[in-house]
mmCIF file of C-alpha atoms in Angstrom:
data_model
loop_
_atom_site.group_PDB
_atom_site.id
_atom_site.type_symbol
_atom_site.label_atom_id
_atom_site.label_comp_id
_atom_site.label_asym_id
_atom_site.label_seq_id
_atom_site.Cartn_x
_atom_site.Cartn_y
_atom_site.Cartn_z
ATOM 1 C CA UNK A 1 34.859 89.817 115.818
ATOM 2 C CA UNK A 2 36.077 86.190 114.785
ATOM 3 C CA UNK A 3 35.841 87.287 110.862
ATOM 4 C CA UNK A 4 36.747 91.011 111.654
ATOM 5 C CA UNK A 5 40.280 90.190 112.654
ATOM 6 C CA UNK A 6 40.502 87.504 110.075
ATOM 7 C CA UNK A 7 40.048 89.904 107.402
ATOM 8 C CA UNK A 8 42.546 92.106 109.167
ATOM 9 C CA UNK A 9 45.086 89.599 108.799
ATOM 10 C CA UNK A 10 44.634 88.961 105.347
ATOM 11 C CA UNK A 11 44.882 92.533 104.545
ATOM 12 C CA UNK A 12 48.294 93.040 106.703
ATOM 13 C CA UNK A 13 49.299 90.173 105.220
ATOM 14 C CA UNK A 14 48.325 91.293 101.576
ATOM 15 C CA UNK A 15 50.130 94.621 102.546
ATOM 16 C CA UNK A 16 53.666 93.083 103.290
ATOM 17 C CA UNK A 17 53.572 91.420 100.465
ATOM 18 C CA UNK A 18 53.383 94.281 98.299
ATOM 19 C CA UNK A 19 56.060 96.336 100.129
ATOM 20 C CA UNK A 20 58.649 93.292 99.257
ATOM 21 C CA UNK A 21 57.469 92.901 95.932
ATOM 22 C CA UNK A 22 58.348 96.998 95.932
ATOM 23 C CA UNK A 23 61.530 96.833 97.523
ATOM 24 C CA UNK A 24 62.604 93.967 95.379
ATOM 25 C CA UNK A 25 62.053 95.654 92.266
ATOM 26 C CA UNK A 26 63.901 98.809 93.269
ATOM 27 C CA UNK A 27 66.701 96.507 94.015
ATOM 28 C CA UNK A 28 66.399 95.286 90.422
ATOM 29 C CA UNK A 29 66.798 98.551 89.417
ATOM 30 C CA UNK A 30 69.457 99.475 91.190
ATOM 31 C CA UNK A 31 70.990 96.491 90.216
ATOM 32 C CA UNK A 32 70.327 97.428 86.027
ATOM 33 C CA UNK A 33 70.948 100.539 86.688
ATOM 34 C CA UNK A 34 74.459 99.764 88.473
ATOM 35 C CA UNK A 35 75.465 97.689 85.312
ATOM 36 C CA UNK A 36 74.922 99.920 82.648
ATOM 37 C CA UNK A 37 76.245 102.889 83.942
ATOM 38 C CA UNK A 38 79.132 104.924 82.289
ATOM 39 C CA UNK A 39 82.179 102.855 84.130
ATOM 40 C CA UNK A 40 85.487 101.607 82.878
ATOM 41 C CA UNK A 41 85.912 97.949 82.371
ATOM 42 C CA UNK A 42 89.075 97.381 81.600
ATOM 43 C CA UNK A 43 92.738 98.879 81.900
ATOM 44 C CA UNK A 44 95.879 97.601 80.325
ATOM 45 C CA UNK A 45 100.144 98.939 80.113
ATOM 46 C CA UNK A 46 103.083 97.325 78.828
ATOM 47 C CA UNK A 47 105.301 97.011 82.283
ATOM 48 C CA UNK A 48 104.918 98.785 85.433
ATOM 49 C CA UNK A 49 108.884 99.268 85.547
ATOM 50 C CA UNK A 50 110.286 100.895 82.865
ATOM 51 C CA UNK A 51 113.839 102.386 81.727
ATOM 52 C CA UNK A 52 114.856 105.981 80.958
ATOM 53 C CA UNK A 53 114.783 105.977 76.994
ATOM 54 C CA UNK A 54 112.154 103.256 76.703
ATOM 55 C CA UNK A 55 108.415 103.725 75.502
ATOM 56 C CA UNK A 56 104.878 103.988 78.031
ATOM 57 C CA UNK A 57 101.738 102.629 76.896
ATOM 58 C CA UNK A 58 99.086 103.023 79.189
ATOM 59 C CA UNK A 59 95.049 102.320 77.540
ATOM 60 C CA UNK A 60 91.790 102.205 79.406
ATOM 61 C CA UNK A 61 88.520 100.633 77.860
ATOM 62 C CA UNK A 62 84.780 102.136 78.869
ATOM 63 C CA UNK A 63 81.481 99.367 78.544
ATOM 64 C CA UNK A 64 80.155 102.486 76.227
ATOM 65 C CA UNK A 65 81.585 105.574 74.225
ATOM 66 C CA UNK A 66 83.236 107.861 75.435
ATOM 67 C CA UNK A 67 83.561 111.963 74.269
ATOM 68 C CA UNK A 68 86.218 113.328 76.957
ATOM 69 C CA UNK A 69 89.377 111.373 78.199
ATOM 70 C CA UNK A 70 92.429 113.150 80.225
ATOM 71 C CA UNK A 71 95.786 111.420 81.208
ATOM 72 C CA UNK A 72 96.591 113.219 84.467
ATOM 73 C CA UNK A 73 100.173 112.690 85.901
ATOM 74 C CA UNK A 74 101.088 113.606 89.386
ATOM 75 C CA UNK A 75 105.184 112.993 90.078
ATOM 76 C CA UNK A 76 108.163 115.559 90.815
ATOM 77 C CA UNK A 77 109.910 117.688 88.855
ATOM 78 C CA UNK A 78 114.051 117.425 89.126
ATOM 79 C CA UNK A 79 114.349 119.638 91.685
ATOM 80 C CA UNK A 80 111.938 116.826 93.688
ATOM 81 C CA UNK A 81 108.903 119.749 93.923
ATOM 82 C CA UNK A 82 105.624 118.501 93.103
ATOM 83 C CA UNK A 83 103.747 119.066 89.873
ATOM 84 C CA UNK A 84 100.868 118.083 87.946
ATOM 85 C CA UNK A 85 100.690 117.513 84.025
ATOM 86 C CA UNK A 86 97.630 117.166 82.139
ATOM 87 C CA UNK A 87 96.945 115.770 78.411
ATOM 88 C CA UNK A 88 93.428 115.909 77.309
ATOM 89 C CA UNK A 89 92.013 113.715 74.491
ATOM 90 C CA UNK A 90 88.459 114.606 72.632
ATOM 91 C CA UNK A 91 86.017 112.453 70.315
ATOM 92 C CA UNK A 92 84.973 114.481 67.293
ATOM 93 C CA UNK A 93 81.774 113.481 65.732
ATOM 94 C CA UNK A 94 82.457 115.320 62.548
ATOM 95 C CA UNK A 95 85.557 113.917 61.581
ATOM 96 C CA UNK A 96 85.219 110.499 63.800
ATOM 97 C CA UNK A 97 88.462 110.565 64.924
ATOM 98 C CA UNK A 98 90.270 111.569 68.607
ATOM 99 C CA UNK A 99 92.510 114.253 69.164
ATOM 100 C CA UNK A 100 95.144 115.457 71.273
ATOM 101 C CA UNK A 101 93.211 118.991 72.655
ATOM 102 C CA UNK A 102 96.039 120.063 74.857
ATOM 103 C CA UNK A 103 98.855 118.499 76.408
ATOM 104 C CA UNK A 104 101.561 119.584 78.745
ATOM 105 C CA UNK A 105 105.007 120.869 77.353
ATOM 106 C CA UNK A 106 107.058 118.310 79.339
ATOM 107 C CA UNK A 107 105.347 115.463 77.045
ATOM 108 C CA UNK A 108 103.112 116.631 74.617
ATOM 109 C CA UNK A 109 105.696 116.364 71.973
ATOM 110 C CA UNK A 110 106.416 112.214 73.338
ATOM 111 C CA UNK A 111 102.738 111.252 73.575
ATOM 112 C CA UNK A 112 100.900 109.971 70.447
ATOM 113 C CA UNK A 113 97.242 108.448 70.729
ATOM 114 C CA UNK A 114 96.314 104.767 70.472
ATOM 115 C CA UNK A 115 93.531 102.782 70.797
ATOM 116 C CA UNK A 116 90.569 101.970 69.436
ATOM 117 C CA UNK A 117 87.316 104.300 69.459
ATOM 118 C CA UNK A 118 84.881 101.347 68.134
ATOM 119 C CA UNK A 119 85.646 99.388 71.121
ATOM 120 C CA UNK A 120 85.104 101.828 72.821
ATOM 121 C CA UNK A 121 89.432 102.668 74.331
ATOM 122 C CA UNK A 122 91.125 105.600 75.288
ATOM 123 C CA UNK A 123 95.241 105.094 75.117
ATOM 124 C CA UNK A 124 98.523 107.125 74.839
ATOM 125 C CA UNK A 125 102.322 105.971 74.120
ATOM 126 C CA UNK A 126 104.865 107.687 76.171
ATOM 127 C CA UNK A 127 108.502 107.981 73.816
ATOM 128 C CA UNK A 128 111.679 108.265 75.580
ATOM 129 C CA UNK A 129 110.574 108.211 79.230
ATOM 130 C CA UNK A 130 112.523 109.998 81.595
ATOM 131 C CA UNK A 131 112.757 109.847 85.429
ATOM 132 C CA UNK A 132 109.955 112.496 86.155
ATOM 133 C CA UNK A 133 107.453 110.515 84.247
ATOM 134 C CA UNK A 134 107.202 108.297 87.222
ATOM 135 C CA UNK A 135 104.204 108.480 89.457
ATOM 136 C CA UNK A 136 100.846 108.224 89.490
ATOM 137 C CA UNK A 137 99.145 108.588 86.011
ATOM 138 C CA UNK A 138 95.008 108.631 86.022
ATOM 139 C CA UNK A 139 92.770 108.053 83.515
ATOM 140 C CA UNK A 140 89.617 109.775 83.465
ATOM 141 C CA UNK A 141 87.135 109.298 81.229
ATOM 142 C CA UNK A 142 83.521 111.280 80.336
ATOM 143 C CA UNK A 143 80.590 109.249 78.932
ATOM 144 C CA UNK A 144 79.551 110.927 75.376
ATOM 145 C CA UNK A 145 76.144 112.673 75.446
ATOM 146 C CA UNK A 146 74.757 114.278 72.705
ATOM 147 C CA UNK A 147 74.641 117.590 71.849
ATOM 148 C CA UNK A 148 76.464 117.511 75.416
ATOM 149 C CA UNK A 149 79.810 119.541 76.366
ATOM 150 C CA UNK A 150 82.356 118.729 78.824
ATOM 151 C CA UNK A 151 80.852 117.902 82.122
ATOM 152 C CA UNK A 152 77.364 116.781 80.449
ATOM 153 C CA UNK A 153 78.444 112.763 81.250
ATOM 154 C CA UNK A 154 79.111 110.867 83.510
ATOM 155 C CA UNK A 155 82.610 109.936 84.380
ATOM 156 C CA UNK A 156 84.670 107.077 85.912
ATOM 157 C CA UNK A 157 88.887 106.951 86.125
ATOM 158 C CA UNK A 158 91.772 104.509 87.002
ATOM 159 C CA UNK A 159 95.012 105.061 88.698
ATOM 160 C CA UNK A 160 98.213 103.727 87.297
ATOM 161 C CA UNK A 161 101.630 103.449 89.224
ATOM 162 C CA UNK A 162 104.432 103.903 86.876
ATOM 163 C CA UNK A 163 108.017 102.956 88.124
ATOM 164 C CA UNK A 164 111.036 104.298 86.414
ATOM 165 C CA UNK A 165 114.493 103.180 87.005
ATOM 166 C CA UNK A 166 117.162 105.945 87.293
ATOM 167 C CA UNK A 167 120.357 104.503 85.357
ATOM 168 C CA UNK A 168 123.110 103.050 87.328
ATOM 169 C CA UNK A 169 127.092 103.947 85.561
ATOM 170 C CA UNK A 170 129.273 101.106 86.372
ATOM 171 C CA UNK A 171 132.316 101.606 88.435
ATOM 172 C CA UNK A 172 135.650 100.321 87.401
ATOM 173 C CA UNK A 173 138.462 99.818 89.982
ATOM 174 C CA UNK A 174 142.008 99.541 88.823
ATOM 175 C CA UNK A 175 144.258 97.788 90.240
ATOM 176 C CA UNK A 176 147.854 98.438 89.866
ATOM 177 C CA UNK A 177 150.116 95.619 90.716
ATOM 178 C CA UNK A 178 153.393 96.395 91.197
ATOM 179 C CA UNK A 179 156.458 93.659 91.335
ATOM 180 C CA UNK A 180 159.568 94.223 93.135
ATOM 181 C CA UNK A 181 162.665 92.089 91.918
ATOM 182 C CA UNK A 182 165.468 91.309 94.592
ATOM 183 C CA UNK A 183 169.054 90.596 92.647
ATOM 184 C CA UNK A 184 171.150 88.414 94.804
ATOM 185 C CA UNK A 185 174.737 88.629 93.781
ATOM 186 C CA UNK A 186 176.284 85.377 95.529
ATOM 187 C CA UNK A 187 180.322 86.253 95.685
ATOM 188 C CA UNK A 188 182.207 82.996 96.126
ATOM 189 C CA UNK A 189 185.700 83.880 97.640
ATOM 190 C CA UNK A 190 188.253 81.308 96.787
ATOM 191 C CA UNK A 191 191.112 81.211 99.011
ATOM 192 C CA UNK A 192 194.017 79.859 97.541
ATOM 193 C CA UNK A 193 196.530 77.954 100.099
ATOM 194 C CA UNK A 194 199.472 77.545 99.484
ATOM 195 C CA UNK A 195 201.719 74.713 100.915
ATOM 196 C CA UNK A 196 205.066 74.924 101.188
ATOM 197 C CA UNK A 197 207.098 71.924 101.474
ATOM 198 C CA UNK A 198 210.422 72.312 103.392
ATOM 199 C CA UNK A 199 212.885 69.548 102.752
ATOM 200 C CA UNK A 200 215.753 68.661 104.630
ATOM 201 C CA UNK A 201 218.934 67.563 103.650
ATOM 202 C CA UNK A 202 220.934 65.869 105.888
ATOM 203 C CA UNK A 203 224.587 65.237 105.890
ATOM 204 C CA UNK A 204 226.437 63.025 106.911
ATOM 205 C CA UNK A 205 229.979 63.371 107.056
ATOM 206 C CA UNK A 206 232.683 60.771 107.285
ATOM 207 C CA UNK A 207 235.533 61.754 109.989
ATOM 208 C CA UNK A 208 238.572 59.350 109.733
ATOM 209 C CA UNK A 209 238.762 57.717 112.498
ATOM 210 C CA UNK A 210 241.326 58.752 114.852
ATOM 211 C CA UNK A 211 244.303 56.285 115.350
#
């Protein structure tokens, strides 16, 4: 009985083992598996705040090529109603370049590509931004596959919050300053006395004395 349950205990023993060694390597894999799938790495723009007129550069970098990558931009149109505007970007193989495959009118004609494929970045330069380009902007790009199409890879985006500045116009106050001038005319009244002197003569006469 002694040796019975001995041998028991060696074998439940022998059996945990295993399972850890099991779950431990699945971790490992999840773990591999984790760090080498299709995710972006890094994400770079020139300011966060920008001015109306001045230029958007917005670039995202994957840890492996990429085939697919669309700049999506949620904001408001003048009016303040909601819209969305899409620009999709697309890895040839034959001619090893990217390419603009559609953009929206609003800034199609404003957006040029940058970046570079080899290292493995998807980028676009905004000219002449203007108030509605404010928002959120995301970045979504699609792992290539090979003789894949869109939707074959696996994808992984990143949100960017662009400010934009409306102008402010100056306002200038005049100030109109206006000076009143009092003339004083001082009249100085001279009164001229005259004194008149009365003189009086006196005369004496001489009566002979009476005898």
């Amino acid at each position: 009985t002694c040796a019975f349950r001995s041998t028991k205990l060696i074998l439940l023993d022998s059996l945990l083992q295993e399972m850890k060694m099991k779950s431990l390597l699945l971790l490992l894999i999840s773990v591999v598996r984790a760090q080498g799938a299709f995710h972006i790495t890094q994400h770079v723009y020139n300011s966060a705040v920008h001015q109306p007129g001045s230029s958007l550069e917005m670039k995202c970098k994957t840890n492996r090529y990429w085939e697919y990558c669309t700049w999506r931009h949620s904001g408001y149109r003048g009016d303040g109603s909601a819209t969305i505007r899409d620009c999709n970007l697309e890895w040839k193989r034959a001619s090893n370049t990217v390419i603009k495959q559609d953009c929206h009118d609003a800034v199609t004609n404003r957006v040029s590509i940058i970046g570079d494929y080899s290292k493995h970045e998807c980028g676009i330069r905004i000219e002449n931004v203007h108030i509605q380009d404010a928002g959120k902007w995301v970045c979504e790009m699609e792992e290539y596959v090979l003789l894949g199409r869109k939707g074959s890879g696996r994808r992984d985006k990143y949100t960017f919050d662009i400010h934009v500045q409306a102008t402010t116009v100056p306002t200038t106050t005049t100030t109109t300053t206006t000076t009143i001038t009092t003339l004083t005319t001082t009249t100085t009244l001279t009164t001229a006395k005259t004194t008149t002197t009365t003189t009086t003569k006196s005369t004496t006469s001489t009566s002979p004395a009476t005898t």
